[in-house]
mmCIF file of C-alpha atoms in Angstrom:
data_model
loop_
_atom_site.group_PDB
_atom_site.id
_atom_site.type_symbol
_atom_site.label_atom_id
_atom_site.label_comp_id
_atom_site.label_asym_id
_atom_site.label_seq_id
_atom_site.Cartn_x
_atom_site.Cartn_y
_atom_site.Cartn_z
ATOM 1 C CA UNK A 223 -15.507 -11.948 -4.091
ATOM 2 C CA UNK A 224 -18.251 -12.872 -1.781
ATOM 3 C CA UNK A 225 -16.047 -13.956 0.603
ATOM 4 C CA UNK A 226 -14.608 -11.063 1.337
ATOM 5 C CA UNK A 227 -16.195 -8.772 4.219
ATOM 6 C CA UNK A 228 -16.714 -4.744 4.095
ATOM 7 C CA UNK A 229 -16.466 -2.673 7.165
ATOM 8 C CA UNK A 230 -15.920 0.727 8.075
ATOM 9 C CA UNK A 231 -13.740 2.378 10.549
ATOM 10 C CA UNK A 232 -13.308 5.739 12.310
ATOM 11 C CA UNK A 233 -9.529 6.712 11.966
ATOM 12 C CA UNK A 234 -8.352 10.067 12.851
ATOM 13 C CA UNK A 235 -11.468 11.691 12.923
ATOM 14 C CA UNK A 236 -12.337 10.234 9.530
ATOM 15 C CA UNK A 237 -14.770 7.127 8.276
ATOM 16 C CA UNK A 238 -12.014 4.292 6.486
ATOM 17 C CA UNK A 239 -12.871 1.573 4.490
ATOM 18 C CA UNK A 240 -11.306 -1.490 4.915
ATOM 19 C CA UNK A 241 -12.101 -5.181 2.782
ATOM 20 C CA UNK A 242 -11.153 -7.976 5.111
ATOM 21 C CA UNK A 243 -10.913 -11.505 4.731
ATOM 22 C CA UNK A 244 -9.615 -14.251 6.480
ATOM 23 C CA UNK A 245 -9.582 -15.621 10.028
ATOM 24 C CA UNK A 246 -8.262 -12.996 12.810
ATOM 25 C CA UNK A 247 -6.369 -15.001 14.415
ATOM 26 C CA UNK A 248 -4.292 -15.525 11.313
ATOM 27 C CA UNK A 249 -1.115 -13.874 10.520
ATOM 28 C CA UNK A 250 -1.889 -10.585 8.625
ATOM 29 C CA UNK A 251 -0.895 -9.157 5.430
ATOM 30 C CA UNK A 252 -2.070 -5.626 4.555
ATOM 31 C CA UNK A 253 -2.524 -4.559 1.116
ATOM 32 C CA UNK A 254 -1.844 -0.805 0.173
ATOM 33 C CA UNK A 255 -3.178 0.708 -3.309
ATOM 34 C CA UNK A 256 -1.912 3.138 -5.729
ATOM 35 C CA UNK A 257 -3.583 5.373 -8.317
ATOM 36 C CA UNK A 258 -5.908 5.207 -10.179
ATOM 37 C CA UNK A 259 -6.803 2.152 -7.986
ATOM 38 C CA UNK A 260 -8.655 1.224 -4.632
ATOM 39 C CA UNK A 261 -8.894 -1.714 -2.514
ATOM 40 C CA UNK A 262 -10.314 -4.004 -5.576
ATOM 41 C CA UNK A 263 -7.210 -3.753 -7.641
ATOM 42 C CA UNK A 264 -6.347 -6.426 -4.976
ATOM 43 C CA UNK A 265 -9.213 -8.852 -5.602
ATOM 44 C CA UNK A 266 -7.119 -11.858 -6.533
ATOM 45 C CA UNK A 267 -4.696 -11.622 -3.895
ATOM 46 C CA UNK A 268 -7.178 -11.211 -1.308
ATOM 47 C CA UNK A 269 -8.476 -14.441 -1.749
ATOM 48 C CA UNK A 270 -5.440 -16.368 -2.827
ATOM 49 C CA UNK A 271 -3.497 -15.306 0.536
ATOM 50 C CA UNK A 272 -6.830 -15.946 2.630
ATOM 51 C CA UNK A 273 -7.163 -19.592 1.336
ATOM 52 C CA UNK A 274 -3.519 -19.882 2.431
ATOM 53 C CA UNK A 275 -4.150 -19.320 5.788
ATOM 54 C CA UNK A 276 -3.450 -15.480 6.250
ATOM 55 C CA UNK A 277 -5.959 -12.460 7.026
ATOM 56 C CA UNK A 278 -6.080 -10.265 4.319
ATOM 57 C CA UNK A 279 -7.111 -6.363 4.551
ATOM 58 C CA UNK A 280 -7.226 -3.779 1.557
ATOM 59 C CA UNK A 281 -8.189 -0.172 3.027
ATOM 60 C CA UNK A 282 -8.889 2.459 0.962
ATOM 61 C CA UNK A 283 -6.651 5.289 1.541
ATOM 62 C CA UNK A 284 -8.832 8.536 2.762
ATOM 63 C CA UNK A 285 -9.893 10.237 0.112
ATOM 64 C CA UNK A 286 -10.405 7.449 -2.032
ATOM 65 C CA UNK A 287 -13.201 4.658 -3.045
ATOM 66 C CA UNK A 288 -15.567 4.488 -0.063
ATOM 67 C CA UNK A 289 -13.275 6.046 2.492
ATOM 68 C CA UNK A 290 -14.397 9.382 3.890
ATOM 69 C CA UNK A 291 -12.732 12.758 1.957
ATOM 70 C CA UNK A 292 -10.249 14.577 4.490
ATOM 71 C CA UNK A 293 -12.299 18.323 5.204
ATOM 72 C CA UNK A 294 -9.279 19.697 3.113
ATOM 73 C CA UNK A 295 -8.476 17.407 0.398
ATOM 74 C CA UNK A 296 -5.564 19.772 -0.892
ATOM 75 C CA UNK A 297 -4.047 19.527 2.361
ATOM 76 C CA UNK A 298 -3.855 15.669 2.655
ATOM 77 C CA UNK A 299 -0.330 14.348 2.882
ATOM 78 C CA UNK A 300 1.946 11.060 3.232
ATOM 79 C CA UNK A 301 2.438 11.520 6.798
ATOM 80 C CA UNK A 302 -1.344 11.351 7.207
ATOM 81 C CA UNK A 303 -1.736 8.395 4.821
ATOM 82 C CA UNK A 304 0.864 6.260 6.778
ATOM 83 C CA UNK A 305 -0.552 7.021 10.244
ATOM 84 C CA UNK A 306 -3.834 6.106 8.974
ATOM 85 C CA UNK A 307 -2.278 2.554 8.519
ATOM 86 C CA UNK A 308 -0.740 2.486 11.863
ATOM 87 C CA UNK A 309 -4.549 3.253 13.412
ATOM 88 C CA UNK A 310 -6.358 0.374 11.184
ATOM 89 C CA UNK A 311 -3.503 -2.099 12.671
ATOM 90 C CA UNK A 312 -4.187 -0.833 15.964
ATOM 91 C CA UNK A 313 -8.195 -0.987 15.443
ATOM 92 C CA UNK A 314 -7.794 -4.452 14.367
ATOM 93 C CA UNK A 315 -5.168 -5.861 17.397
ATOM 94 C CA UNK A 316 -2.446 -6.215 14.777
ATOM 95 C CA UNK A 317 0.668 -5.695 16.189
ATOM 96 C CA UNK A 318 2.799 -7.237 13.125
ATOM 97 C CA UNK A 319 2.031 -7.179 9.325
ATOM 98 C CA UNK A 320 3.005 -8.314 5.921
ATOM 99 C CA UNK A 321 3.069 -5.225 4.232
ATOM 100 C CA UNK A 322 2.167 -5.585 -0.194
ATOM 101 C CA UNK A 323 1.864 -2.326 -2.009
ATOM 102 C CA UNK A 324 2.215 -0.920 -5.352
ATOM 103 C CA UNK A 325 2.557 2.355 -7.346
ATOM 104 C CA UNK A 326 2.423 5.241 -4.686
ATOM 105 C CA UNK A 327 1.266 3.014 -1.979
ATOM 106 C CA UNK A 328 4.686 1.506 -2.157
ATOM 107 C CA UNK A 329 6.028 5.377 -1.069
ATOM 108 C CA UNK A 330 3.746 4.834 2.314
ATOM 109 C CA UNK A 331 4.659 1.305 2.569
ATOM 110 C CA UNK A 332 8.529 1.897 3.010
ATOM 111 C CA UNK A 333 8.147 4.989 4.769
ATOM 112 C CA UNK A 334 5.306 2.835 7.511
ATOM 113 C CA UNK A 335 8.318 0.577 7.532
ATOM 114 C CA UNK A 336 11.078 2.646 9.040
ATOM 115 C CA UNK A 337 8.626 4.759 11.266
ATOM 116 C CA UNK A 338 7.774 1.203 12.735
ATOM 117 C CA UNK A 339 10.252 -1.522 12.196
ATOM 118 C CA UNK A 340 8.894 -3.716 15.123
ATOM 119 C CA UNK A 341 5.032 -4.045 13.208
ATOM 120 C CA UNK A 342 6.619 -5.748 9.970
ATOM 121 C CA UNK A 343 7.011 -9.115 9.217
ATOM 122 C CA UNK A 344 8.137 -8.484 5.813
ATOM 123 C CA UNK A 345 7.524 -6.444 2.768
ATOM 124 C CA UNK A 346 6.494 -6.505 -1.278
ATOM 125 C CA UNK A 347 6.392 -3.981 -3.258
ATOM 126 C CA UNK A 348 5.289 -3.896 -7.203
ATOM 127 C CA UNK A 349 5.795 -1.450 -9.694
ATOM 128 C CA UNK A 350 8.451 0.693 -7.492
ATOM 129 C CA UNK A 351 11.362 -0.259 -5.550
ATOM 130 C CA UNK A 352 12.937 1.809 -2.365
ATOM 131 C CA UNK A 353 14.740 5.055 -3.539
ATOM 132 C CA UNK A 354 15.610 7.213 -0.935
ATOM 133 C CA UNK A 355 16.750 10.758 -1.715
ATOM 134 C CA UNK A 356 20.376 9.804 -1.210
ATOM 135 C CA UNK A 357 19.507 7.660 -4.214
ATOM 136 C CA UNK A 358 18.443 10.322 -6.711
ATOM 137 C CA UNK A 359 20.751 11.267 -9.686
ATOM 138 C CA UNK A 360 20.863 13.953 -11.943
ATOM 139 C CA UNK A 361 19.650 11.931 -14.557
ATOM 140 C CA UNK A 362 16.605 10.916 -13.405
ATOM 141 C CA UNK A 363 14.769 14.053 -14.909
ATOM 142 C CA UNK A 364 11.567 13.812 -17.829
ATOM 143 C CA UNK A 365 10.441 16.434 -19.979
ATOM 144 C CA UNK A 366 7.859 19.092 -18.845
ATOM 145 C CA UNK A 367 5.421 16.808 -21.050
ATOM 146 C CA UNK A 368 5.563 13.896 -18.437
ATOM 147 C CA UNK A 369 2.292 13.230 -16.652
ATOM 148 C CA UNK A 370 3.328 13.070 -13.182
ATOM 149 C CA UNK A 371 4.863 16.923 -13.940
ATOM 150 C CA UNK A 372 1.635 17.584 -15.601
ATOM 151 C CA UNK A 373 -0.619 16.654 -12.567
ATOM 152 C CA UNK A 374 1.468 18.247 -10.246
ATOM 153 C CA UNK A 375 0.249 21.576 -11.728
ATOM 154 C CA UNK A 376 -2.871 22.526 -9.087
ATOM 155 C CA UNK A 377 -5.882 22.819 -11.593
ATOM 156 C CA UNK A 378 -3.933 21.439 -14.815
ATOM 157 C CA UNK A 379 -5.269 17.195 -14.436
ATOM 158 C CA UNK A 380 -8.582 18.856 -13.216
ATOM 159 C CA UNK A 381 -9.302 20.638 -16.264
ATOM 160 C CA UNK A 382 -7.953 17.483 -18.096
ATOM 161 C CA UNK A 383 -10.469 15.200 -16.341
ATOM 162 C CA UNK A 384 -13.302 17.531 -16.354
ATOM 163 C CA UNK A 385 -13.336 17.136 -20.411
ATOM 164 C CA UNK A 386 -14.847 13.558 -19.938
ATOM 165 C CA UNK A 387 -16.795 11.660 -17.422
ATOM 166 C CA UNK A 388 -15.247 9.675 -14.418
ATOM 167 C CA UNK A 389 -15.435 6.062 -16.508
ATOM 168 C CA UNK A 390 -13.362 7.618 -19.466
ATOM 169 C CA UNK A 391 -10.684 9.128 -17.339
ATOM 170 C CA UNK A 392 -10.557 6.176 -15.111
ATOM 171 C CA UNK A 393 -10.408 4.086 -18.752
ATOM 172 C CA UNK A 394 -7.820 6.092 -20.352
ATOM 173 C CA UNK A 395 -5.437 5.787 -17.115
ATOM 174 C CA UNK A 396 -5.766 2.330 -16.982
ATOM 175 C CA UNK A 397 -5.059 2.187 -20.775
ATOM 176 C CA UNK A 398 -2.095 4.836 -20.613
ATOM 177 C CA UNK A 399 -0.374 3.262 -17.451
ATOM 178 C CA UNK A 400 -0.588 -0.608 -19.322
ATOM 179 C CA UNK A 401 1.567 0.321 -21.867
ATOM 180 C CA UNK A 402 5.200 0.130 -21.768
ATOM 181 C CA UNK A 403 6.148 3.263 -22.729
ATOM 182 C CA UNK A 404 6.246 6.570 -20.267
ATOM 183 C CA UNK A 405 3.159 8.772 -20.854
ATOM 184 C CA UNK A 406 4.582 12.400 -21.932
ATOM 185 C CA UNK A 407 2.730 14.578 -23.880
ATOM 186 C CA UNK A 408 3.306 17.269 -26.062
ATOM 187 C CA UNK A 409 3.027 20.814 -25.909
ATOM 188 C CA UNK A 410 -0.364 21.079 -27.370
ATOM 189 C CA UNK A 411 -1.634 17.921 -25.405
ATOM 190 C CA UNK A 412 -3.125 17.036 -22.598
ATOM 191 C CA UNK A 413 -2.543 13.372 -20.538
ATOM 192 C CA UNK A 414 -6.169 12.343 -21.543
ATOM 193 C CA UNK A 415 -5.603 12.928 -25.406
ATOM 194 C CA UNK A 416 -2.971 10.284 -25.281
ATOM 195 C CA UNK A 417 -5.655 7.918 -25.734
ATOM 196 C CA UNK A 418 -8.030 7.773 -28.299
ATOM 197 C CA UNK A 419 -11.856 6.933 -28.028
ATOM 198 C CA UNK A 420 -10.816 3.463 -30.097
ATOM 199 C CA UNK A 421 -8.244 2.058 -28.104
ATOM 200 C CA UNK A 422 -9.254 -1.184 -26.511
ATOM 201 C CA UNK A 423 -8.911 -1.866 -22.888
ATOM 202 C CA UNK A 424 -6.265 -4.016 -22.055
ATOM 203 C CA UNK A 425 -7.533 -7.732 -22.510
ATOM 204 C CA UNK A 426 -7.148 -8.639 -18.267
ATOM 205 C CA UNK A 427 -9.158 -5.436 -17.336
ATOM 206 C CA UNK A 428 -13.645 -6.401 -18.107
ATOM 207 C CA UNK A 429 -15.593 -3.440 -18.525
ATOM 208 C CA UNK A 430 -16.556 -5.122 -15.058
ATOM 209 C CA UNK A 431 -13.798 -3.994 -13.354
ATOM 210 C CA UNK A 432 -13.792 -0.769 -15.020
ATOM 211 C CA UNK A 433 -17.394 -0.058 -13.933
ATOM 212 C CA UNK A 434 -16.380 -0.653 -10.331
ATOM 213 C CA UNK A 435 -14.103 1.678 -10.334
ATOM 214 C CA UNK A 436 -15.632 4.345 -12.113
ATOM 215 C CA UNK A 437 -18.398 3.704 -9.246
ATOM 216 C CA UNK A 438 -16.368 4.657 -6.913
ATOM 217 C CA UNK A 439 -14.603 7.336 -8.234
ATOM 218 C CA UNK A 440 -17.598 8.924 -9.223
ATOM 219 C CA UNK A 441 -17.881 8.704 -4.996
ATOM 220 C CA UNK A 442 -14.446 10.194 -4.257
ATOM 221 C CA UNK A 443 -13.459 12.315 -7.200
ATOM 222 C CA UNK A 444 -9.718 13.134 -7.693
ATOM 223 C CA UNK A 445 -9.779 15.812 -5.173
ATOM 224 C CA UNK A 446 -7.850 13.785 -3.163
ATOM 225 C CA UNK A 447 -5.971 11.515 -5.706
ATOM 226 C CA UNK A 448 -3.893 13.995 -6.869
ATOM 227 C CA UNK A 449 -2.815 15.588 -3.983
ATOM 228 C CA UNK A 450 -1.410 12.190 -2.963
ATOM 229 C CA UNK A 451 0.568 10.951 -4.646
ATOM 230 C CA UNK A 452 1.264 13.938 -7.369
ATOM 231 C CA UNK A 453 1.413 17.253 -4.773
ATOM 232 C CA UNK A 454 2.499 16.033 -1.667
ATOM 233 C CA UNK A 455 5.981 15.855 -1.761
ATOM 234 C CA UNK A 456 7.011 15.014 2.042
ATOM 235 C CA UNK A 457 8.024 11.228 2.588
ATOM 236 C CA UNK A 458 9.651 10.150 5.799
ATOM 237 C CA UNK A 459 12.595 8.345 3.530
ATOM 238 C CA UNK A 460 15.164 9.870 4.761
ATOM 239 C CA UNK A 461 17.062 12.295 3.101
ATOM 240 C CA UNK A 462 20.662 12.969 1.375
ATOM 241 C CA UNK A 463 22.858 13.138 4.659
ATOM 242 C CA UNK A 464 20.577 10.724 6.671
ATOM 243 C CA UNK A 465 20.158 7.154 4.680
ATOM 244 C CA UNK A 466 17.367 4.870 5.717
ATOM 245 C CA UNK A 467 18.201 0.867 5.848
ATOM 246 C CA UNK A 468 15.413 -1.350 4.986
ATOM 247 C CA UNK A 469 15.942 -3.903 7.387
ATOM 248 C CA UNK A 470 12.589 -6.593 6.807
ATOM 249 C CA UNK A 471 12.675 -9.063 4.282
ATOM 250 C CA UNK A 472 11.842 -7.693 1.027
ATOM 251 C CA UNK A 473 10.759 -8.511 -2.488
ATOM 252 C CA UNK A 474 10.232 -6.547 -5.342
ATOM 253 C CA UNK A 475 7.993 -7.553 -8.009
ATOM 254 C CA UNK A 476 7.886 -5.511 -11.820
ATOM 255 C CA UNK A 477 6.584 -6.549 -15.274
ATOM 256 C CA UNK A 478 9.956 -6.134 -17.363
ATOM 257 C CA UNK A 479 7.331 -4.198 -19.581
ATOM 258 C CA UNK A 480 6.518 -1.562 -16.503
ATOM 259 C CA UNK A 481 6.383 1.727 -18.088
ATOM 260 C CA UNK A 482 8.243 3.060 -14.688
ATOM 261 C CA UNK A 483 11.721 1.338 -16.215
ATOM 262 C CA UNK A 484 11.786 3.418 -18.873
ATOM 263 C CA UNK A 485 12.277 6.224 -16.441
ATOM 264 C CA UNK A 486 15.578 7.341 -16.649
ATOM 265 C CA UNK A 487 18.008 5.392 -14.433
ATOM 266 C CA UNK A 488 15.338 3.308 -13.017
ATOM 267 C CA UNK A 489 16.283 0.203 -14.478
ATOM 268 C CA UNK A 490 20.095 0.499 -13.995
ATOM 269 C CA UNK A 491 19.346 0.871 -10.509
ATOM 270 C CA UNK A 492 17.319 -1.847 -9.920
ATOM 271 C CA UNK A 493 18.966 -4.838 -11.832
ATOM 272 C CA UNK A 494 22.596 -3.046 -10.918
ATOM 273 C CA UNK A 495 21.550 -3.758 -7.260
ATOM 274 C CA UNK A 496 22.521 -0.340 -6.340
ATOM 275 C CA UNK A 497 19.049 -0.870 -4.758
ATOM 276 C CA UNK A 498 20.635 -3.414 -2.183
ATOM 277 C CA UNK A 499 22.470 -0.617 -0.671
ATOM 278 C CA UNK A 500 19.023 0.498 1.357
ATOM 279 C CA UNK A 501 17.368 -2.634 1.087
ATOM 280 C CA UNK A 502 19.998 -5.540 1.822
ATOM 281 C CA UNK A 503 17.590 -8.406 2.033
ATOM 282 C CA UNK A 504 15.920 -7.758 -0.965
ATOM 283 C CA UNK A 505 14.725 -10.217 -3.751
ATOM 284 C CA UNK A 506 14.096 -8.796 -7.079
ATOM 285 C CA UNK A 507 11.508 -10.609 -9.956
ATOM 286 C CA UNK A 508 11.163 -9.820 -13.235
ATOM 287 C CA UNK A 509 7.565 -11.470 -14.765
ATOM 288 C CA UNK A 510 7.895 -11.704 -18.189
ATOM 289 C CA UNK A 511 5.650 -9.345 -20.278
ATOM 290 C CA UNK A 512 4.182 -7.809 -17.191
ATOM 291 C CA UNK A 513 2.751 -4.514 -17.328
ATOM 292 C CA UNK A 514 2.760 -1.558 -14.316
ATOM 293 C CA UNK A 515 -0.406 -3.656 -13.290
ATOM 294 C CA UNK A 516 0.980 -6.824 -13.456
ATOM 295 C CA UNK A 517 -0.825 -8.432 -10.445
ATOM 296 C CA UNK A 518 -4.217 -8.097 -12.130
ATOM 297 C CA UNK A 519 -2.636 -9.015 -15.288
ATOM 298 C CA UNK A 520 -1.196 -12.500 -14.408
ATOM 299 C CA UNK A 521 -2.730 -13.053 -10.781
ATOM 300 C CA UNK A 522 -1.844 -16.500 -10.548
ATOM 301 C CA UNK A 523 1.877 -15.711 -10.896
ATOM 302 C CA UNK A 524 1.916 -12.911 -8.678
ATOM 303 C CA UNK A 525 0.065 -14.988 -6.482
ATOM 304 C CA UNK A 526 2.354 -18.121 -6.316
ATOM 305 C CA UNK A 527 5.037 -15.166 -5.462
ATOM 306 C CA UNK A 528 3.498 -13.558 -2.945
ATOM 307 C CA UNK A 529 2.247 -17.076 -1.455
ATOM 308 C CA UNK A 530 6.233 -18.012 -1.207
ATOM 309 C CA UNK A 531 7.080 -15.017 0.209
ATOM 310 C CA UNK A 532 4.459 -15.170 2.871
ATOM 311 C CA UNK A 533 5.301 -18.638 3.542
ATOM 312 C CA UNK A 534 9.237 -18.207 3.778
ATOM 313 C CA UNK A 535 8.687 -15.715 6.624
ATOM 314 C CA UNK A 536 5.512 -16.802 8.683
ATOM 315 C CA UNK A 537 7.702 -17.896 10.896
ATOM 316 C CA UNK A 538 8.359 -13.952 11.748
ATOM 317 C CA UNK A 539 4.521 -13.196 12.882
ATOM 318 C CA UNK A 540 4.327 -16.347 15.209
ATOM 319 C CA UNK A 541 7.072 -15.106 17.381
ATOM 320 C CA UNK A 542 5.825 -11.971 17.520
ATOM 321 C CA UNK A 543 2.730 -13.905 18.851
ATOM 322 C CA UNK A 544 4.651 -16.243 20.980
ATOM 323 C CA UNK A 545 5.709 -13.093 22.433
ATOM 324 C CA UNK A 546 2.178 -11.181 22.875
ATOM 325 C CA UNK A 547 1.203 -14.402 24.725
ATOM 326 C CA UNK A 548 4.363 -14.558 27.180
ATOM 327 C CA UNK A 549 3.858 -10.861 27.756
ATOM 328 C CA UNK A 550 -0.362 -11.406 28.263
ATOM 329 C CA UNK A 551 0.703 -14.518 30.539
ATOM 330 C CA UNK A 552 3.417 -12.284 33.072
ATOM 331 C CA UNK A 553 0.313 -9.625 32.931
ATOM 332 C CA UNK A 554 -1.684 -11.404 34.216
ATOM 333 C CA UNK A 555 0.355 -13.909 36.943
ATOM 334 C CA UNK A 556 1.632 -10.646 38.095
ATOM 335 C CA UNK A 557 -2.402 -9.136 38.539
ATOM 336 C CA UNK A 558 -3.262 -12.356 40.187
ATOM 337 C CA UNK A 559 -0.164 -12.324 42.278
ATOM 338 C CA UNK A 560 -1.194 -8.989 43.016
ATOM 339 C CA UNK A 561 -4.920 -9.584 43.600
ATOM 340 C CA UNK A 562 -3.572 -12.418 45.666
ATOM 341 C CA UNK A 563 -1.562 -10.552 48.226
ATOM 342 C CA UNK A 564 -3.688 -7.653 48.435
ATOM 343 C CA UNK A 565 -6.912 -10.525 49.392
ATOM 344 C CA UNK A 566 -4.194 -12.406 51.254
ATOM 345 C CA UNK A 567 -3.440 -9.243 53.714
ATOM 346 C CA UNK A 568 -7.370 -8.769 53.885
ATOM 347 C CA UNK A 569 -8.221 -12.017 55.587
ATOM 348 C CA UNK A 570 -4.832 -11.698 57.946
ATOM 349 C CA UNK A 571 -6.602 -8.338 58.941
ATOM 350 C CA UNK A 572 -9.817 -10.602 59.617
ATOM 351 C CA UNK A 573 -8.002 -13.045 61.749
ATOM 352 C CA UNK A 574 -6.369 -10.808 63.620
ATOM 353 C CA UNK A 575 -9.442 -8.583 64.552
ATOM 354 C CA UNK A 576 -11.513 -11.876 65.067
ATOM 355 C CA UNK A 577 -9.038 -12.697 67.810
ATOM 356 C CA UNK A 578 -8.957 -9.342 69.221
#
């Protein structure tokens, strides 16, 4: 962890923190989080993909960990999220990325994708695959007790919250979302009493980790966090007449014990490669016993997939540098053919009025 640099930048208008690690001049691979997670819940990957020879960078979205709040939380959206990844590219020089995201961050991943085809080298995803709206089907509905419905409701997962401190709710996410069943409530419940005081954290998560994140929430709040992902609905993903193509390599990594295929349909559409229809290079894994946070629960094997991955098209960021270079090169033979003529018509001036 030591290894791995903090710095902060100004992106549309607002203070962004970005973990970095790795030689610039490497190819880069950006890491996008979901909820309840920040940059950390990328830790092992970080360091695993820097000692392979790639740059690594984990921002935390705005409004989250020790990224500035946006003035209106409540107003935040997707659009902003994904622009705020084109600016940290730009900040940095990178002009083409291996994108990795999970959860939500998987929903600005894809749509950062087809905004900007040209920036991607390729793309992983865990926890979610690409579902447009031309996807959707009737049946993939859940009862009024499911939590995303529940935090949807302005003020409902703020009164929830507000019953404990930041560690507990933080714990009792982490706790609900490891499991491999959907959390719903019921009528009389709330999210948070779906876990009880006694239930153990999950056996990969150190009350380490959970500390860290509780820090940092206790920073941000939730303001934020559940405007995006739960209340922001717009997604540039296309939409029911107009369907999106995926056209980077892509792989799609899920525990086969991710709560999210239980979701009605999910599943089906996933291993029925209905998915391929949006997504044609696609490669799908299944790890065995994985939960919704499988890279933190088996890092080594997510690692040794992601490593692969990376590996099987690097080949796609160096001739995007070749390029740069060849570009750079023309720039500047044409400046100093430039500065040559221009210097070159000086001293025939000189001549010509010496010999006047």
């Amino acid at each position: 962890m030591d290894k791995i640099s903090h710095r902060f930048l100004l992106v549309n208008g607002l203070k962004l923190h970005v973990a970095d690690i790795g030689l610039e001049s490497s190819p880069a691979v950006i890491f996008l989080h979901g909820f309840p997670e920040i940059w950390y819940t990328w830790r092992h990957q970080m360091i695993a993909v820097a000692n392979a020879g790639f740059r690594a960078i984990a921002p935390d979205f705005r409004g989250y960990g020790l990224s500035d709040s946006p003035a209106e939380p409540e107003k935040a959206s997707y659009d902003d999220f994904v622009n705020d990844v084109v600016s940290i590219l730009d900040s940095l020089n990178i002009s083409k990325v291996f994108v990795i995201a999970k959860d939500f961050g998987t929903w600005v991943a894809y749509s950062f994708v087809l905004l900007h085809p040209e920036k991607i080298a390729g793309i992983i995803t865990l926890g979610m695959a690409f579902m447009p709206p031309a996807a959707y089907k009737p049946d993939f509905t859940l009862p009024e007790g499911f939590y995303v419905r529940r935090w949807q409701e302005p003020g409902r997962a703020e009164a929830d919250f507000g019953r404990f401190d930041v560690k507990t709710v933080v714990r009792n996410i982490y706790i609900l979302f490891s499991k491999s069943e959907i959390p719903i409530a019921s009528g009389n419940q709330e999210i948070m009493d779906l876990v009880k005081p006694s239930n153990p954290l999950p056996s990969w998560f150190t009350e380490e980790d959970l500390a860290t994140y509780a820090a940092l929430y206790e920073k941000s709040g939730f303001r934020t966090a559940l405007q995006v992902p739960y209340r922001s609905s717009h997604l540039n993903l296309g939409s029911t007449q107009q369907v999106p193509e995926v056209e980077a390599p892509t792989m799609v990594i899920m525990g086969d014990e991710d709560y999210v295929l239980k979701i009605p349909g999910m599943d089906e559409y996933i291993r029925s490669g209905e998915v391929k229809k949006y997504v044609p290079d696609l490669e799908t894994i299944y790890v065995p016993h994985g939960s919704h946070f499988v890279h933190e629960q088996f890092p080594d094997h997510v690692n040794q997939l992601i490593l692969t991955f990376l590996a099987r098209y690097k080949h796609r960021t160096t001739i995007n540098r070749v390029n740069q270079e060849m570009e750079a090169a023309e720039h500047d033979y044409d400046l100093n053919r430039a500065v040559g003529l221009k210097y070159g018509t000086i001293l025939t001036l000189q001549c010509q009025l010496e010999v006047r």
